Coordinates of C-alpha atoms in Angstrom, one line a residue:
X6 CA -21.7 -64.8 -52.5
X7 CA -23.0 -67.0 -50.0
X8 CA -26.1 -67.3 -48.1
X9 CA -27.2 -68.9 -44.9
X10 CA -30.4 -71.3 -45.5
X11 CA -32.6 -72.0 -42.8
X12 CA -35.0 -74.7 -42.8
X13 CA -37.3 -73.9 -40.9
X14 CA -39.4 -77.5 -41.1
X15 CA -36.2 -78.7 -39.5
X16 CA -36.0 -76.2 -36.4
X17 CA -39.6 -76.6 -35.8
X18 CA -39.1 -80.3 -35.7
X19 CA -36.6 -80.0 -33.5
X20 CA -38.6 -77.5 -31.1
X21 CA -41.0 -80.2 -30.9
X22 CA -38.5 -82.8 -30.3
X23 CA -36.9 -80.8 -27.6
X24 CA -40.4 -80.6 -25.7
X25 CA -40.9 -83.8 -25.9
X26 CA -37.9 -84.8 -24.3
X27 CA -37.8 -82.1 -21.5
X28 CA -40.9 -83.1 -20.4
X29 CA -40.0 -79.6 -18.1
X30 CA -40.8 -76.0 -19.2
X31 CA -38.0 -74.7 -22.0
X32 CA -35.7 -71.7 -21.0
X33 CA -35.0 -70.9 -25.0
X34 CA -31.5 -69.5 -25.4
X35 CA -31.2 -67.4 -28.2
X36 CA -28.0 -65.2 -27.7
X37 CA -25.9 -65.5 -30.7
X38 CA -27.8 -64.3 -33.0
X39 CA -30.3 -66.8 -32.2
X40 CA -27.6 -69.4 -32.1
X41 CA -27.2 -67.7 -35.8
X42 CA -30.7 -68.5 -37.1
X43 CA -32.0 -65.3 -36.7
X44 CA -32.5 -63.6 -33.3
X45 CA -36.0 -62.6 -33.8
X46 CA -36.7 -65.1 -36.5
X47 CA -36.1 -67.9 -33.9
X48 CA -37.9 -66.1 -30.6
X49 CA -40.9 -65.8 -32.9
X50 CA -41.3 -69.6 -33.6
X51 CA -40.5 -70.2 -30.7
X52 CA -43.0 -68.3 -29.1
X53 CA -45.9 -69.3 -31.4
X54 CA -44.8 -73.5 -30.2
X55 CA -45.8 -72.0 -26.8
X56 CA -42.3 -71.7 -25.5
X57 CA -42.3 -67.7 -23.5
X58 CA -39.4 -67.9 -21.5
X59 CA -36.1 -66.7 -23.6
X60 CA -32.7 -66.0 -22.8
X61 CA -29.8 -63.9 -24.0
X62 CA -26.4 -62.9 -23.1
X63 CA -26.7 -59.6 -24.6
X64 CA -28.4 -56.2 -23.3
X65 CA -28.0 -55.2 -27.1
X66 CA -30.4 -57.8 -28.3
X67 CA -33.4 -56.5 -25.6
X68 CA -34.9 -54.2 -28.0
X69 CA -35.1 -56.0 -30.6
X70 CA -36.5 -59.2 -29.1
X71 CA -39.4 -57.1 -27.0
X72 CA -40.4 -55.9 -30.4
X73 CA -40.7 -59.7 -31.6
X74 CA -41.7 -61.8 -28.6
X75 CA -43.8 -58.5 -26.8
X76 CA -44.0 -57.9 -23.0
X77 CA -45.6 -60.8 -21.9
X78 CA -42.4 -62.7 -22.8
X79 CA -40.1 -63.2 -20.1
X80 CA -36.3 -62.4 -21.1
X81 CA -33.7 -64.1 -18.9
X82 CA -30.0 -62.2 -18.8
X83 CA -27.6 -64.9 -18.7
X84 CA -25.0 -62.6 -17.3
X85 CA -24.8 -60.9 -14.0
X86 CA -23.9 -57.5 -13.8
X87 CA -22.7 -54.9 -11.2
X88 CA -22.6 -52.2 -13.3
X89 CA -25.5 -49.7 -12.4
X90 CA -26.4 -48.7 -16.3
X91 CA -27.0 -51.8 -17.6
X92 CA -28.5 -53.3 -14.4
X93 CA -30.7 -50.2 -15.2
X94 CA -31.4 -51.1 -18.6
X95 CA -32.2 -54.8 -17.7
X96 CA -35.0 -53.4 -15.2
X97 CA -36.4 -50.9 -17.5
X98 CA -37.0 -53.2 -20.3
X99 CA -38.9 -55.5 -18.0
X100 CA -36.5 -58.2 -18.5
X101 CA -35.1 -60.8 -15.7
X102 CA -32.0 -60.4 -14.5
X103 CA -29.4 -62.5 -12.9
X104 CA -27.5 -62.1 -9.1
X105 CA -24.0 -63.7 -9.2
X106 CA -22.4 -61.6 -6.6
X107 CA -23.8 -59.8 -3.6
X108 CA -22.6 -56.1 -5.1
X109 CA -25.0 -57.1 -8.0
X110 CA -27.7 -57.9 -5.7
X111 CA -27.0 -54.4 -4.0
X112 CA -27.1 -52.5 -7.3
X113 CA -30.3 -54.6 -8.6
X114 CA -32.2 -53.7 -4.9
X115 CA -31.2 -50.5 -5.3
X116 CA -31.8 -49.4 -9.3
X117 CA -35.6 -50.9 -8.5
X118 CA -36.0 -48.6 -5.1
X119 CA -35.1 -46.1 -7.0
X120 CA -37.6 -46.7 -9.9
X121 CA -40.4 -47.6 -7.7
X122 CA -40.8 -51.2 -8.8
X123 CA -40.0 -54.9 -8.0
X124 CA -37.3 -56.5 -10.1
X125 CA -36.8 -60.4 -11.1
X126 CA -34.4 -62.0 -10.8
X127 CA -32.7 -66.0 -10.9
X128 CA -29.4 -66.1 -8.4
X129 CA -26.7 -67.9 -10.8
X130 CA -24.4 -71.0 -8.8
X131 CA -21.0 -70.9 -10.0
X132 CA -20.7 -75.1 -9.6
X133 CA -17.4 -75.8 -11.8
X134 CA -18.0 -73.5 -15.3
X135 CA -16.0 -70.9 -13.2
X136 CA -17.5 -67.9 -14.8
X137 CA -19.6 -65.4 -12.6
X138 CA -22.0 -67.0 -9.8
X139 CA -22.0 -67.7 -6.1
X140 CA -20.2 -70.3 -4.6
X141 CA -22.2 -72.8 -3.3
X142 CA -20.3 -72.6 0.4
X143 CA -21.5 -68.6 0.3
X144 CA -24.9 -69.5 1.3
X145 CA -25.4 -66.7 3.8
X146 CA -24.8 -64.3 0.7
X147 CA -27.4 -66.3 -1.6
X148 CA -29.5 -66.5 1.3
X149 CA -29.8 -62.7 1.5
X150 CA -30.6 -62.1 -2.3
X151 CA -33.8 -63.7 -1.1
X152 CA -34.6 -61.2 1.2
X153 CA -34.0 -58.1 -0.7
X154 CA -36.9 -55.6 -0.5
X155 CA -37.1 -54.9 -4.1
X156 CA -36.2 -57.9 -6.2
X157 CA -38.2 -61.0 -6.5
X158 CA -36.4 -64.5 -6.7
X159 CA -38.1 -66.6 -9.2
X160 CA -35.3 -68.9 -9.5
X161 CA -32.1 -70.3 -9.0
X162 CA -29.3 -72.3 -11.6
X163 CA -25.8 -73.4 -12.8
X164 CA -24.4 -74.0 -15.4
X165 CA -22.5 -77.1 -16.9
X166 CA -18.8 -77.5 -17.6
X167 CA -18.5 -81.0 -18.9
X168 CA -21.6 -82.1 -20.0
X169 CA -21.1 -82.0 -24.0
X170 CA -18.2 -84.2 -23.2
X171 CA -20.6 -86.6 -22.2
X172 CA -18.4 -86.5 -19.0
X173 CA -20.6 -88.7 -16.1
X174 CA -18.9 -88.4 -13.2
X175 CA -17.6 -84.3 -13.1
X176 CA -21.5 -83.7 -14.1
X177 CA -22.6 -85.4 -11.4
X178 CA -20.1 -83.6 -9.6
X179 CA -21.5 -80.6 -10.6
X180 CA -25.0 -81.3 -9.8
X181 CA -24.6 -82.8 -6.6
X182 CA -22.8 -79.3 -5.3
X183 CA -25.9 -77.7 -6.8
X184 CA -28.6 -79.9 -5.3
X185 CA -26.8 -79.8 -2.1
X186 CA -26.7 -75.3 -2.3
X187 CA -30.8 -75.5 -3.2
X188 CA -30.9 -78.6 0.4
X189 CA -28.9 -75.7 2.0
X190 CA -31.3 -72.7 1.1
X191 CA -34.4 -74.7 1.7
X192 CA -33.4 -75.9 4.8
X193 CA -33.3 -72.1 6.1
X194 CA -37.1 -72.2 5.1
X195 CA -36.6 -70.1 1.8
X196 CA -38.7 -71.2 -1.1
X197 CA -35.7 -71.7 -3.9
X198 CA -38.3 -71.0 -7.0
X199 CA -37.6 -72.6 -10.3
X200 CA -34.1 -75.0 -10.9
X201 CA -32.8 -74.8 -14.3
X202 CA -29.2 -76.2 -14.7
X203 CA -29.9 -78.3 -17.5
X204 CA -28.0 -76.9 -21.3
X205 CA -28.6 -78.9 -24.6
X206 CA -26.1 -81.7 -24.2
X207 CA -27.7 -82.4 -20.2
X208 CA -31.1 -82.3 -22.1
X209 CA -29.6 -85.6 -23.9
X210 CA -27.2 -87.1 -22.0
X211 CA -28.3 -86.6 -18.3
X212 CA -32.4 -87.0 -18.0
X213 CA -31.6 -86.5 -14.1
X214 CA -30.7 -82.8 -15.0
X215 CA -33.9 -81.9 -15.8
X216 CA -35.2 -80.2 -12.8
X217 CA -38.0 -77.9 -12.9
X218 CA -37.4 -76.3 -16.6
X219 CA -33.9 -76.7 -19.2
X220 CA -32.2 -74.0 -21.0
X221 CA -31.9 -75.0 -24.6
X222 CA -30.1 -73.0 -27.6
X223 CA -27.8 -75.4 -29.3
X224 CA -30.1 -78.3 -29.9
X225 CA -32.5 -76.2 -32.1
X226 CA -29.8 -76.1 -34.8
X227 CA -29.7 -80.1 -34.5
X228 CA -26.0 -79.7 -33.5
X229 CA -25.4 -81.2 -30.4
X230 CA -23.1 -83.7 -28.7
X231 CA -24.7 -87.0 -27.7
X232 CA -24.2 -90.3 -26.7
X233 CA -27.3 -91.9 -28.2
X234 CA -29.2 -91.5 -31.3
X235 CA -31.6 -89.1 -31.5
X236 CA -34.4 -87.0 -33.1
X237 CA -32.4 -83.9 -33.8
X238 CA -32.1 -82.4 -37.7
X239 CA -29.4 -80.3 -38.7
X240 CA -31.0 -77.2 -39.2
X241 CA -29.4 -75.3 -41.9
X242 CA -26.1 -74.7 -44.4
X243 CA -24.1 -72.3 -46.5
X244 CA -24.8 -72.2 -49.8
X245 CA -23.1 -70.3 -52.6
X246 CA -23.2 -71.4 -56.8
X247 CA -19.6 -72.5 -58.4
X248 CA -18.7 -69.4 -60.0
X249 CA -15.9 -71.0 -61.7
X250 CA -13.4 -73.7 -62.8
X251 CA -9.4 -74.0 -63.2
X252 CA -7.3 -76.6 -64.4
X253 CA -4.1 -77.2 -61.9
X254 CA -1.1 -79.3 -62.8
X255 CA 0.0 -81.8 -60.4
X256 CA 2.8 -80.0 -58.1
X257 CA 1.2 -76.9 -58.3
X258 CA 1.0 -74.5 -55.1
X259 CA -2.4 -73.3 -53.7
X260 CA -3.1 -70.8 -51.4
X261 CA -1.1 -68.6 -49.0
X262 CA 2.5 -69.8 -48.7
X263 CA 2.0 -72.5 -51.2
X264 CA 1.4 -74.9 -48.3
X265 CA -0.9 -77.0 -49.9
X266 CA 0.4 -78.8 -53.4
X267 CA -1.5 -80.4 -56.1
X268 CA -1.2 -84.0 -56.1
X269 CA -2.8 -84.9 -59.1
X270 CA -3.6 -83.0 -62.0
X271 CA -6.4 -81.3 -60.7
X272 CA -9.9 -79.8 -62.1
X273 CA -11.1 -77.7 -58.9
X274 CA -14.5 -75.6 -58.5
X275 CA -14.2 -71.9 -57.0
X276 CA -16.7 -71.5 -54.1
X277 CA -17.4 -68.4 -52.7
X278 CA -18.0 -69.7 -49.5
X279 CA -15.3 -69.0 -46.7
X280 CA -14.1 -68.4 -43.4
X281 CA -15.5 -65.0 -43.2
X282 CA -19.2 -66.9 -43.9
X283 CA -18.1 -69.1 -40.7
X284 CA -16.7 -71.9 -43.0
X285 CA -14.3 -73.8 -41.4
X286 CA -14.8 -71.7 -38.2
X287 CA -15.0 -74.4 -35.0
X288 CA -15.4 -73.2 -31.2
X289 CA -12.2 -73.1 -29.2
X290 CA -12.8 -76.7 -27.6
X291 CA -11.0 -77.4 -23.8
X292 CA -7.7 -79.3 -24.1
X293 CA -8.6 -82.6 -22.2
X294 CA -7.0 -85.4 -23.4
X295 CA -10.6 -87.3 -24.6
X296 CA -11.2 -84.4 -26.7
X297 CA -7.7 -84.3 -28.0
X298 CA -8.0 -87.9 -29.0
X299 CA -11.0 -87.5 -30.5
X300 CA -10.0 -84.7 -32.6
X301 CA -6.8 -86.8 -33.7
X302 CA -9.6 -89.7 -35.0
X303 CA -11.7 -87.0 -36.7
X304 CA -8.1 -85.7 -38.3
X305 CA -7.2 -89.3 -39.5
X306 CA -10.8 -90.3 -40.9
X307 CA -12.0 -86.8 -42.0
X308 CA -8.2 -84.8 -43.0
X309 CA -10.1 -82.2 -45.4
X310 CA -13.1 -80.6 -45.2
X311 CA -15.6 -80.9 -47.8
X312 CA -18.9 -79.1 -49.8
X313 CA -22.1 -80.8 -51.0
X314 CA -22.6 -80.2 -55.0
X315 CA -25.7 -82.1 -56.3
X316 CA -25.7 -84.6 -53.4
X317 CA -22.0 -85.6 -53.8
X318 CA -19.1 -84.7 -51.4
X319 CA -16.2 -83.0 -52.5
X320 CA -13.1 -82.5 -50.3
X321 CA -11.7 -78.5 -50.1
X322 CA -8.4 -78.3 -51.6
X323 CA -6.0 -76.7 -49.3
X324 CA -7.2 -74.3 -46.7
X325 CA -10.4 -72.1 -46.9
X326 CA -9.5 -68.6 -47.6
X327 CA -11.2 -65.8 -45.8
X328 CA -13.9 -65.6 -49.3
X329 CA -13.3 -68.8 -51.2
X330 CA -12.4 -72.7 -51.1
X331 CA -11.3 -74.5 -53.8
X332 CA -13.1 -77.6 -54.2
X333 CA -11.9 -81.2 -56.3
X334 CA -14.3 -81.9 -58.5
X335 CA -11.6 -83.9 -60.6
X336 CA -13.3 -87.5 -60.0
X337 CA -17.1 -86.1 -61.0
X338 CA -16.6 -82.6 -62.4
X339 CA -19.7 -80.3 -62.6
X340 CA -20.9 -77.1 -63.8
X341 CA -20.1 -73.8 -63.3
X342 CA -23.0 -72.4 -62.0
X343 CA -24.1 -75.5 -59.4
X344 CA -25.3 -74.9 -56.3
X345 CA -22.2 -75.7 -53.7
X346 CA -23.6 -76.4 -49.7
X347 CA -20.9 -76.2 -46.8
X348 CA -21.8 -78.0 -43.4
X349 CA -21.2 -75.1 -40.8
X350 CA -21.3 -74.3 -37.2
X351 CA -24.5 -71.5 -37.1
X352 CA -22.6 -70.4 -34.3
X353 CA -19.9 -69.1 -36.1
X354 CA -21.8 -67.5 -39.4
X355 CA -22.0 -63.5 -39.1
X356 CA -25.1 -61.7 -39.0
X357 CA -24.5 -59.9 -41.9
X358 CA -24.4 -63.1 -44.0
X359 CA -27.6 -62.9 -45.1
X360 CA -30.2 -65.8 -43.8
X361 CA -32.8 -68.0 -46.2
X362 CA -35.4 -69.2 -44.9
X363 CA -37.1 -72.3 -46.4

């Protein structure tokens, strides 16, 4: 059985690095499960480094994360809405919400009329991600979220497409069109409030990004994409003991279909770590043609994937099955019983694995 370990040294550490390099007010985002470290695990050290201002994607995760963080905490929905239930969910728990459409700025207005109460809310730019969010040409409709009677604007942002690629010129691209919808709104003599369009890679790659506060999620695991060295520590693993070992002849067929043959006689170690723990599990990445080549180099220089037992690397044999990998431990074999550790995206371990914290 496998288990998710946290080290919780490490996220702190990279809290701390991440407010260092801001030098801005942190937006935590901790949808996913808290990028899978633990929703309320992670809003409450987060909260006691002095970071209040979280963000979700979720209306599911509001009740839980009031409980943690309390009501002083201001929860940011990083989804617009035009759906009058859950815009009346998001303004009954207190939380912030987010205008990316004028029919959601309608229903918003109207669910706090109707409750006798002001509601907050950011106005999202759709600037390339191509998602929900105004276009930055439909500046008479963002212009008019600021006037609504009911809803206070404490913000406006965007969101990245290209960034983690480390792309310079379409993120420039990207924040010029925003900079140029906040010139726009301020020129009509509107107070914008707070510009947040910075993620986790921009908090790296592009300083100028920076603004008046970052949204960070990703770079608390220590897992981000960046073009120089940094601070960041990855934050946590899969663990699981070798319950077993088996003897293979060269030539013989391993998993489904026999795809994958011996070729050597083999001494492999059963882990029960696999792809239903997240093992093995990547993000869907955009086809663009650096990415492609970049995954062909990490194919070439990195063809299987591999555990840590006792501080050594030892490639998976085949593919990882939905409970198990089979591990070579031909060259350096080890004991049933020793402690196997799989490198994994948090993103992509369950919530009903269950979490360690160290």
């Amino acid at each position: 059985m496998a288990h998710f370990v946290v080290d919780s040294k490490a996220v702190a550490h990279n809290i701390d690095f991440v407010k260092r390099t801001a030098e801005v007010p942190i937006i935590a985002v901790v949808k996913g499960n808290g990028y899978g470290l633990g929703l309320t695990w992670l809003a409450s050290l987060l909260q006691s480094s002095g970071i209040t201002r979280l963000a979700i994607t979720e209306l599911t995760d509001i009740p839980a994360l009031r409980e943690a963080v309390g009501s002083t905490a201001e929860i940011l929905l990083l989804r617009s809405t035009a759906l009058p239930e859950e815009v009346a969910a998001i303004v009954a728990s207190g939380c912030t919400a987010t205008i990316g459409s004028s029919q959601a700025a309608k229903i918003l207005d109207d669910t706090a009329a109707r409750l006798g109460i002001v509601a907050r809310a950011y106005v999202k730019i759709d600037i390339g991600l191509g998602r929900y969010g105004f276009f930055p040409s439909q500046i008479e409709e963002i212009l008019a979220c600021y006037k609504l009677q009911h809803v206070q604007i404490d913000g406006i942002y965007g969101h990245f497409s290209h960034a983690s690629q480390q792309n310079n010129n379409a993120t420039h691209i990207e924040l010029n069109r925003f900079n140029g919808c906040v010139d726009q709104i301020s020129q009509a003599k509107v107070n914008v409030g707070i510009r947040h369009i910075a993620n986790s890679p921009a908090l790296l790659n592009f300083p100028e990004t920076h603004l008046d506060a970052v949204r960070v999620g990703s770079a608390f695991t220590g897992r981000v994409a960046a073009r120089k060295a940094n601070e960041l520590k990855c934050a946590a693993f899969l663990q699981a003991s070798v319950i077993d070992l088996k003897r293979f002849p060269k030539g013989t067929p391993m998993g489904y279909g026999g795809a994958y043959r011996t070729k050597r006689d083999t001494l492999a170690a059963i882990v029960p770590i696999g792809t239903q723990d997240g093992f093995g599990l990547q993000p869907t990445p955009v086809p663009t043609i650096p990415r492609a080549l970049a995954m062909a180099k990490h194919a070439l220089t990195n063809s299987h994937p591999a555990v840590q037992i006792g501080g050594r690397s030892y490639p998976v044999l085949g593919t990882i099955d939905m409970s198990l990998c089979m591990v070579d431990v031909t060259d350096c074999p080890i004991e049933r019983g020793a402690i196997a550790r799989a490198d994994v995206n948090p993103l992509m371990v369950p919530s009903d694995v269950e979490r360690i914290y160290l």
